[in-house]
CSV table of C-alpha atoms and ligand atoms in Angstrom, one decimal:
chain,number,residue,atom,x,y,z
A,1,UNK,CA,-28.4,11.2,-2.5
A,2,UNK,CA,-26.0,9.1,-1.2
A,3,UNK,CA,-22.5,8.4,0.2
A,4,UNK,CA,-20.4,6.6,-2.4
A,5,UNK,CA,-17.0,4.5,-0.6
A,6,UNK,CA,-14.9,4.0,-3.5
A,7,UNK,CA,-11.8,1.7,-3.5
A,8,UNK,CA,-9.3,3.4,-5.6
A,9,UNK,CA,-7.0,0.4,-6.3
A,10,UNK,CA,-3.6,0.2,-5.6
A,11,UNK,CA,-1.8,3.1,-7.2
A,12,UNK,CA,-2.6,3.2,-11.3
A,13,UNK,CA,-5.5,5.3,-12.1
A,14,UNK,CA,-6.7,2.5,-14.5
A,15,UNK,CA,-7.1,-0.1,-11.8
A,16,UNK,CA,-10.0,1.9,-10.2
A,17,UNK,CA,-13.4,-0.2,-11.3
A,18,UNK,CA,-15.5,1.1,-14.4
A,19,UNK,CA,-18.1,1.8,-11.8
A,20,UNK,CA,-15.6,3.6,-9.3
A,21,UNK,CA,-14.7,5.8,-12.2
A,22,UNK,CA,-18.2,6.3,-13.1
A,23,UNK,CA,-18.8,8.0,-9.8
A,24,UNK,CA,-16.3,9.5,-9.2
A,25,UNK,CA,-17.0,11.4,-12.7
A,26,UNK,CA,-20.2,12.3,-11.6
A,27,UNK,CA,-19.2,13.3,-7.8
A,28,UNK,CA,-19.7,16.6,-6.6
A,29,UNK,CA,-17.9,16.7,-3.8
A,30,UNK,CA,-14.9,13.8,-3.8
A,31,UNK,CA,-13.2,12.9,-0.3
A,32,UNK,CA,-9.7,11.1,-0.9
A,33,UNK,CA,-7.1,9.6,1.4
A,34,UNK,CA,-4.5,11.7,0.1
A,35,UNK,CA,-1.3,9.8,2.1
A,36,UNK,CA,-2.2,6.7,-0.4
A,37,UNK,CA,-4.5,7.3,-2.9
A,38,UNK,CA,-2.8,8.2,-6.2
A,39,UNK,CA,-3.7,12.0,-7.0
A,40,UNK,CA,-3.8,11.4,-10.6
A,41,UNK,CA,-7.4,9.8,-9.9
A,42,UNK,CA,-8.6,13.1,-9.9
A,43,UNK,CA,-8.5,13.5,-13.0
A,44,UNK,CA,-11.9,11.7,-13.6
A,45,UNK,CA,-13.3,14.0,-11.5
A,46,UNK,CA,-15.8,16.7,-13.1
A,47,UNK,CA,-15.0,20.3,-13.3
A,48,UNK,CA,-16.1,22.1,-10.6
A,49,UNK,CA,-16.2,19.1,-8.1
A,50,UNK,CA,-15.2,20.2,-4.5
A,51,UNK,CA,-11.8,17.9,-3.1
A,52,UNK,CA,-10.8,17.5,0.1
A,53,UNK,CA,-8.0,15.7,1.1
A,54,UNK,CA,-8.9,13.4,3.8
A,55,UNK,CA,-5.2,13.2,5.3
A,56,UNK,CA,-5.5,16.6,7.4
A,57,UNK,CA,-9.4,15.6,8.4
A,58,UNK,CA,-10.7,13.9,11.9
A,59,UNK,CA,-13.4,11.8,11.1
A,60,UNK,CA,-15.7,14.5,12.4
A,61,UNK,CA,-14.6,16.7,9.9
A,62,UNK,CA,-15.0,13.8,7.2
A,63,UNK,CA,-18.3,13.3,8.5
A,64,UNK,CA,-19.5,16.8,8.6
A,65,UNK,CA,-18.4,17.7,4.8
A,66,UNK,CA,-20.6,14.1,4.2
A,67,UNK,CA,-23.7,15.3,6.1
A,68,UNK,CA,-23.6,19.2,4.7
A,69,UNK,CA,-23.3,17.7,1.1
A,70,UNK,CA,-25.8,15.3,0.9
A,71,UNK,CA,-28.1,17.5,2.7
A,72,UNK,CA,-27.7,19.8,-0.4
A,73,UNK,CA,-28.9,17.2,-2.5
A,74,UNK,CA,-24.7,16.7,-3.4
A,75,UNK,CA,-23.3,13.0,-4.7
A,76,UNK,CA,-20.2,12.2,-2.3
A,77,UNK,CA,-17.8,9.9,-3.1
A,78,UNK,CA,-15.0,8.8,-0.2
A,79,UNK,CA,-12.1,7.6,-2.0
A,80,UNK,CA,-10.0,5.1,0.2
A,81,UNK,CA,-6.8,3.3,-1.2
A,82,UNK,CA,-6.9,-0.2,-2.9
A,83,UNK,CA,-9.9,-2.0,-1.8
A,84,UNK,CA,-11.6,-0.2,1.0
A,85,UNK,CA,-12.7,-3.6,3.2
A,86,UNK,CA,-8.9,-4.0,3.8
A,87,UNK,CA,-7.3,-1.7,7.2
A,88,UNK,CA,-9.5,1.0,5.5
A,89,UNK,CA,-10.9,2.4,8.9
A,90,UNK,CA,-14.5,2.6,6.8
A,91,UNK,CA,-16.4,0.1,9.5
A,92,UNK,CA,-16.6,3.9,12.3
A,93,UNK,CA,-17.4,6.0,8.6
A,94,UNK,CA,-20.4,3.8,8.2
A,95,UNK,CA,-22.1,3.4,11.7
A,96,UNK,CA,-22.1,7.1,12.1
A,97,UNK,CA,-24.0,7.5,8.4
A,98,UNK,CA,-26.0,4.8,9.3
A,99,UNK,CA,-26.8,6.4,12.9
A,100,UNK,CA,-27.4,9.7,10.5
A,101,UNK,CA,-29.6,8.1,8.4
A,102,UNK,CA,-27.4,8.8,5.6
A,103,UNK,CA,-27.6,6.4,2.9
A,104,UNK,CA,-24.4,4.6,1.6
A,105,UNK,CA,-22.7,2.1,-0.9
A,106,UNK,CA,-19.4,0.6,-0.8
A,107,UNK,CA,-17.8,-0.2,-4.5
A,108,UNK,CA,-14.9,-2.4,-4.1
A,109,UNK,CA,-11.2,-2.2,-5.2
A,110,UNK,CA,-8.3,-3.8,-6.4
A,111,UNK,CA,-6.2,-3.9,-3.1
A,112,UNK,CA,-3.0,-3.5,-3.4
A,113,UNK,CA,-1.9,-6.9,-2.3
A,114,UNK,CA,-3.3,-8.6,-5.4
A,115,UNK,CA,-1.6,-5.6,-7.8
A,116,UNK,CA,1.6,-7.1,-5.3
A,117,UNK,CA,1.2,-10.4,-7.2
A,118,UNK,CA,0.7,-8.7,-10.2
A,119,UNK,CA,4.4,-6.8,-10.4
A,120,UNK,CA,6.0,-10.1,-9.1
A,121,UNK,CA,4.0,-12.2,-11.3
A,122,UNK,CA,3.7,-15.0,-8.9
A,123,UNK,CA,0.8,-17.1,-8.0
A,124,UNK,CA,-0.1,-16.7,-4.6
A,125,UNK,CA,-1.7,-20.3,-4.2
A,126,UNK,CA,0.3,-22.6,-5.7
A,127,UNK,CA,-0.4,-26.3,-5.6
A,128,UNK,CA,1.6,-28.6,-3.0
A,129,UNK,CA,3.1,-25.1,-1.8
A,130,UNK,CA,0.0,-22.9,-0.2
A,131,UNK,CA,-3.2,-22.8,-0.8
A,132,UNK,CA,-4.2,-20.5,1.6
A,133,UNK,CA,-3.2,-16.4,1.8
A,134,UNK,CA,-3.0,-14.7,5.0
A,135,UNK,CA,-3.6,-11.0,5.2
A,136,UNK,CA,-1.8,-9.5,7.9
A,137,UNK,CA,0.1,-6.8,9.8
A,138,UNK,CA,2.6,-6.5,12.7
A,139,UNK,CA,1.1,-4.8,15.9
A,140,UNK,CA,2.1,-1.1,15.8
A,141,UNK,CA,-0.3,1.6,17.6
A,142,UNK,CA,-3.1,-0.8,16.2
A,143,UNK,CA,-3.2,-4.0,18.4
A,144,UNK,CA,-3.4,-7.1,17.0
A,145,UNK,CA,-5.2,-9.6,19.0
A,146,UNK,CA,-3.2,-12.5,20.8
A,147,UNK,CA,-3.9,-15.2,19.0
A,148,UNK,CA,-3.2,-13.3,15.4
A,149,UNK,CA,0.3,-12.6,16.6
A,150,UNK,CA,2.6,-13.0,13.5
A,151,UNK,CA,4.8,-15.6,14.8
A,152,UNK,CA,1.9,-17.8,15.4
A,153,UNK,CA,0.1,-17.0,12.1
A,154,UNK,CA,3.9,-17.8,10.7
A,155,UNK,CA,3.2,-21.8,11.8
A,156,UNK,CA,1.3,-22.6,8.8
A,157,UNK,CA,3.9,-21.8,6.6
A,158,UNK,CA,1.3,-20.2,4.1
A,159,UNK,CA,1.7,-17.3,2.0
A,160,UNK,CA,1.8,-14.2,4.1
A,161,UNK,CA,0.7,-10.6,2.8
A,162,UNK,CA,1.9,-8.4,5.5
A,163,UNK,CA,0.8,-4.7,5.6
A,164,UNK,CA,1.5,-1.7,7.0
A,165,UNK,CA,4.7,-3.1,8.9
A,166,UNK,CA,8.2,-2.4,6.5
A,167,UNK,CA,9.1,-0.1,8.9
A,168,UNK,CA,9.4,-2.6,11.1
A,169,UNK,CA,10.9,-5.3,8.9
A,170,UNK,CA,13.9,-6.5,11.1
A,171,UNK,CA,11.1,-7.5,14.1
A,172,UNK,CA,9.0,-9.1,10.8
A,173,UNK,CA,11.5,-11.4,9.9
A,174,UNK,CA,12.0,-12.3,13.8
A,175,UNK,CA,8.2,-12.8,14.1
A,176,UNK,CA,8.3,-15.2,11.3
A,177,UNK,CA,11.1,-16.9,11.8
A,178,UNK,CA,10.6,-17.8,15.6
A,179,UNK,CA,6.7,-18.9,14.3
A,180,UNK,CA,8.1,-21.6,11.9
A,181,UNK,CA,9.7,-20.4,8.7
A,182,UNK,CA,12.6,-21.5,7.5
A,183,UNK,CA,15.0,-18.3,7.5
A,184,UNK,CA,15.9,-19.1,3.6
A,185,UNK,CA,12.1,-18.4,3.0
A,186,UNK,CA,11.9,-16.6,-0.4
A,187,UNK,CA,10.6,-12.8,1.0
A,188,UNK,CA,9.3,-9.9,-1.5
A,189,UNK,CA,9.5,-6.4,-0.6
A,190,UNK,CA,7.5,-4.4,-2.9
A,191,UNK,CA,6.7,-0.7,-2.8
A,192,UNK,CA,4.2,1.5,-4.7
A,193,UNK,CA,2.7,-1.7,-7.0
A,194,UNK,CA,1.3,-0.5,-9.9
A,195,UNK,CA,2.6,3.1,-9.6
A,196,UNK,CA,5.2,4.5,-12.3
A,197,UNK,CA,8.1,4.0,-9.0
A,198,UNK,CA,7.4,0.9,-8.4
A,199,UNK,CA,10.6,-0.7,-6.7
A,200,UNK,CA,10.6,-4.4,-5.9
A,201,UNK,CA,13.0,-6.3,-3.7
A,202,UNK,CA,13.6,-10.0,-3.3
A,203,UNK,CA,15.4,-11.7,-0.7
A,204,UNK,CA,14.8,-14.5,2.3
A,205,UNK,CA,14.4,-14.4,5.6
A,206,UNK,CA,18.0,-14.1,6.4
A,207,UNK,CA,18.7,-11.1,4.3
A,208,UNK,CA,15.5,-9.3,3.4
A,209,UNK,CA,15.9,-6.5,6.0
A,210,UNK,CA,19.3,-5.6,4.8
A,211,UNK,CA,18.2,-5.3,1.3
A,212,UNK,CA,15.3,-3.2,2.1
A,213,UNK,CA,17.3,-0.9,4.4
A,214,UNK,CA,19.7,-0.4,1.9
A,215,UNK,CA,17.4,0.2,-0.2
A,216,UNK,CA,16.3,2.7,1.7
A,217,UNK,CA,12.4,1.0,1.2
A,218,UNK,CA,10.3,1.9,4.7
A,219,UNK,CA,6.8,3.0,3.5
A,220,UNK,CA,4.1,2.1,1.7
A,221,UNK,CA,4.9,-1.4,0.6
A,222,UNK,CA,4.1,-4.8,1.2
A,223,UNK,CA,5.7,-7.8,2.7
A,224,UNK,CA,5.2,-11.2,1.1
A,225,UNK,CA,6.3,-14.0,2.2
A,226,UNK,CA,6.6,-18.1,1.1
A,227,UNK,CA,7.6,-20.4,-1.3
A,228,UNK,CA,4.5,-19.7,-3.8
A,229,UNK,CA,8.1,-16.7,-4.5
A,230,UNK,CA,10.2,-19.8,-5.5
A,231,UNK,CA,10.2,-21.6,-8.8
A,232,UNK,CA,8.9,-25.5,-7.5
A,233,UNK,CA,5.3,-26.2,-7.0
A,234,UNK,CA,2.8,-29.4,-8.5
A,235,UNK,CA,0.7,-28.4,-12.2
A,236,UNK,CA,-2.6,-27.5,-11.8
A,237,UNK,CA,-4.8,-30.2,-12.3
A,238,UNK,CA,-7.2,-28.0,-13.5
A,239,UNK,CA,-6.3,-27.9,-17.2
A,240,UNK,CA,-4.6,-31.2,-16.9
A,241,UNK,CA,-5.7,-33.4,-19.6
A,242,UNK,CA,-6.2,-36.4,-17.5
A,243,UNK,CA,-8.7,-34.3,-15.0
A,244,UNK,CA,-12.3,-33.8,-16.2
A,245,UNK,CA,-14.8,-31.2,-15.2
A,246,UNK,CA,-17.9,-30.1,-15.7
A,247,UNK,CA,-16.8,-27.9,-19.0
A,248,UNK,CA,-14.5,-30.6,-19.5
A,249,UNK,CA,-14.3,-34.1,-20.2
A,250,UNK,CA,-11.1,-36.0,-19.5
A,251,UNK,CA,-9.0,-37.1,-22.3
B,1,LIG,N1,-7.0,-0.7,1.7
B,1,LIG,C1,-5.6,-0.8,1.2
B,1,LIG,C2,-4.6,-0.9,2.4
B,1,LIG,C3,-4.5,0.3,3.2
B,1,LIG,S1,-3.3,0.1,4.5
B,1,LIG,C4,-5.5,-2.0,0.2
B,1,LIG,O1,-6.5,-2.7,0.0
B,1,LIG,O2,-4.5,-2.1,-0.4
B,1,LIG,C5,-1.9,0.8,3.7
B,1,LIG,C6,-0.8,-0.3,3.5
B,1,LIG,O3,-1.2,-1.0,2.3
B,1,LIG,C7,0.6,0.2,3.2
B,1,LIG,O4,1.3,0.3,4.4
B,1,LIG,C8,1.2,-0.9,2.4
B,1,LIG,O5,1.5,-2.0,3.2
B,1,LIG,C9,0.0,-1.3,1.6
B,1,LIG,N2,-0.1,-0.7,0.2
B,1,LIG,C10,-1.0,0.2,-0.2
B,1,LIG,N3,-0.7,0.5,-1.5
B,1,LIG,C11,0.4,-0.2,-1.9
B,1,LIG,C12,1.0,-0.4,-3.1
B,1,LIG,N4,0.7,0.3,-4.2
B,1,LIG,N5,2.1,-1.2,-3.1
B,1,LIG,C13,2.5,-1.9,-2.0
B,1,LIG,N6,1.8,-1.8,-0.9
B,1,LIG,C14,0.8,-1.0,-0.8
């Protein structure tokens, strides 16, 4: 028997994967990150499958309820938020089951960053705007290493997907501004993507933390950041007509 680490997806029970759902159907006892993970996932479970809620648990406790059940021949599945790769503290779960001898899989998610793009409908890597996305946070209790700091990260003027930091908007937008954006940088606030209160905020620079605090936005959403927001950027050449491939011959 093994340990199942399930990515949940961002919020809407029908953005888990087919395989996600598949175990968590057939889980007997199902661990979930109950500050993030949508509740409503349960429902796949089976009847009779033992929940705990992860959000009251050291990871001890997560680790003992792991051990006892697959000792008793139990499938476990741990459900984490979005995809479970991404600040999903799973690295310290999997040593100590590996250092058990505890066998394990991890089945991605959709993380909520890409269901971010989704609500806004936006490209993230537009042509002759960004190509490249940069996952990030601002330092809170976690540190961030020096030379990740956000105003230096802010220099290449890419698009920016910054977790676990609206709280802390106001030193954001001074982070990214003394890096290198422009302060009329298109910003998206968007909170609970993909769940039925969804709320999206646009802005820049300049004026996004007055919107959000008005708002009243401070949890559990995500900071984008760049002009991939803005309406300007070059076609793709990749369905161009002139630009042949190997499916594709140029006309
Ligand atoms: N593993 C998760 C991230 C966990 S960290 C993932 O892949 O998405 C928690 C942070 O993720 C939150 O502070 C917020 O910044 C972001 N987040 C999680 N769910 C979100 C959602 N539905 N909408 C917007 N941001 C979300």
């Amino acid at each position: 028997m093994k340990v199942y680490i399930i990515g949940a997806g961002p919020g809407d029970p029908e953005l888990i994967t087919v395989k996600g759902r598949r175990l968590l159907a057939e889980a007997d006892v199902i661990i979930y990150a109950g500050s993030l993970v949508n509740p409503a996932l349960l429902q796949y479970a089976k009847a009779g499958a033992q929940i705990h809620n992860s959000a009251s648990m050291t990871l001890d406790e997560v680790i003992t309820v792991m051990e006892e059940a697959v000792a008793m021949g139990k499938k476990v599945v741990r459900l984490h938020t979005g995809d479970p790769s991404i600040y999903g503290a799973i690295q310290e779960q999997m040593d100590v089951l590996a250092a058990k001898g505890i066998e394990y899989e991890v089945v991605p998610g959709v993380s909520s960053f890409l269901a971010v793009a989704a609500a806004l409908k936006r490209e993230y890597t537009l042509p002759e705007v960004s190509q490249t996305v940069i996952i990030t946070r601002l330092e809170g209790r976690t540190p961030v290493p020096a030379k990740e700091k956000l105003a230096s990260l802010a220099s290449h003027n890419a698009t920016m997907c910054i977790f676990l930091s609206v709280h802390m908007l106001e030193a954001v937008v001074a982070e990214l501004i003394a890096g290198g954006y422009p302060p009329d940088t298109p910003v998206a606030v968007v909170q609970k993507a993909s769940w039925p209160d969804e709320k999206i905020l646009r802005g820049t620079l300049a004026t996004i933390a007055s919107i959000a605090a008005e708002a009243g936005v401070d949890r559990t959403a995500m900071i984008v950041v760049g002009k991939c927001l803005d309406g300007k950027y070059a076609l793709s050449r990749l369905y161009s007509p002139d630009f042949g491939h190997m499916f594709r011959e140029a006309k």
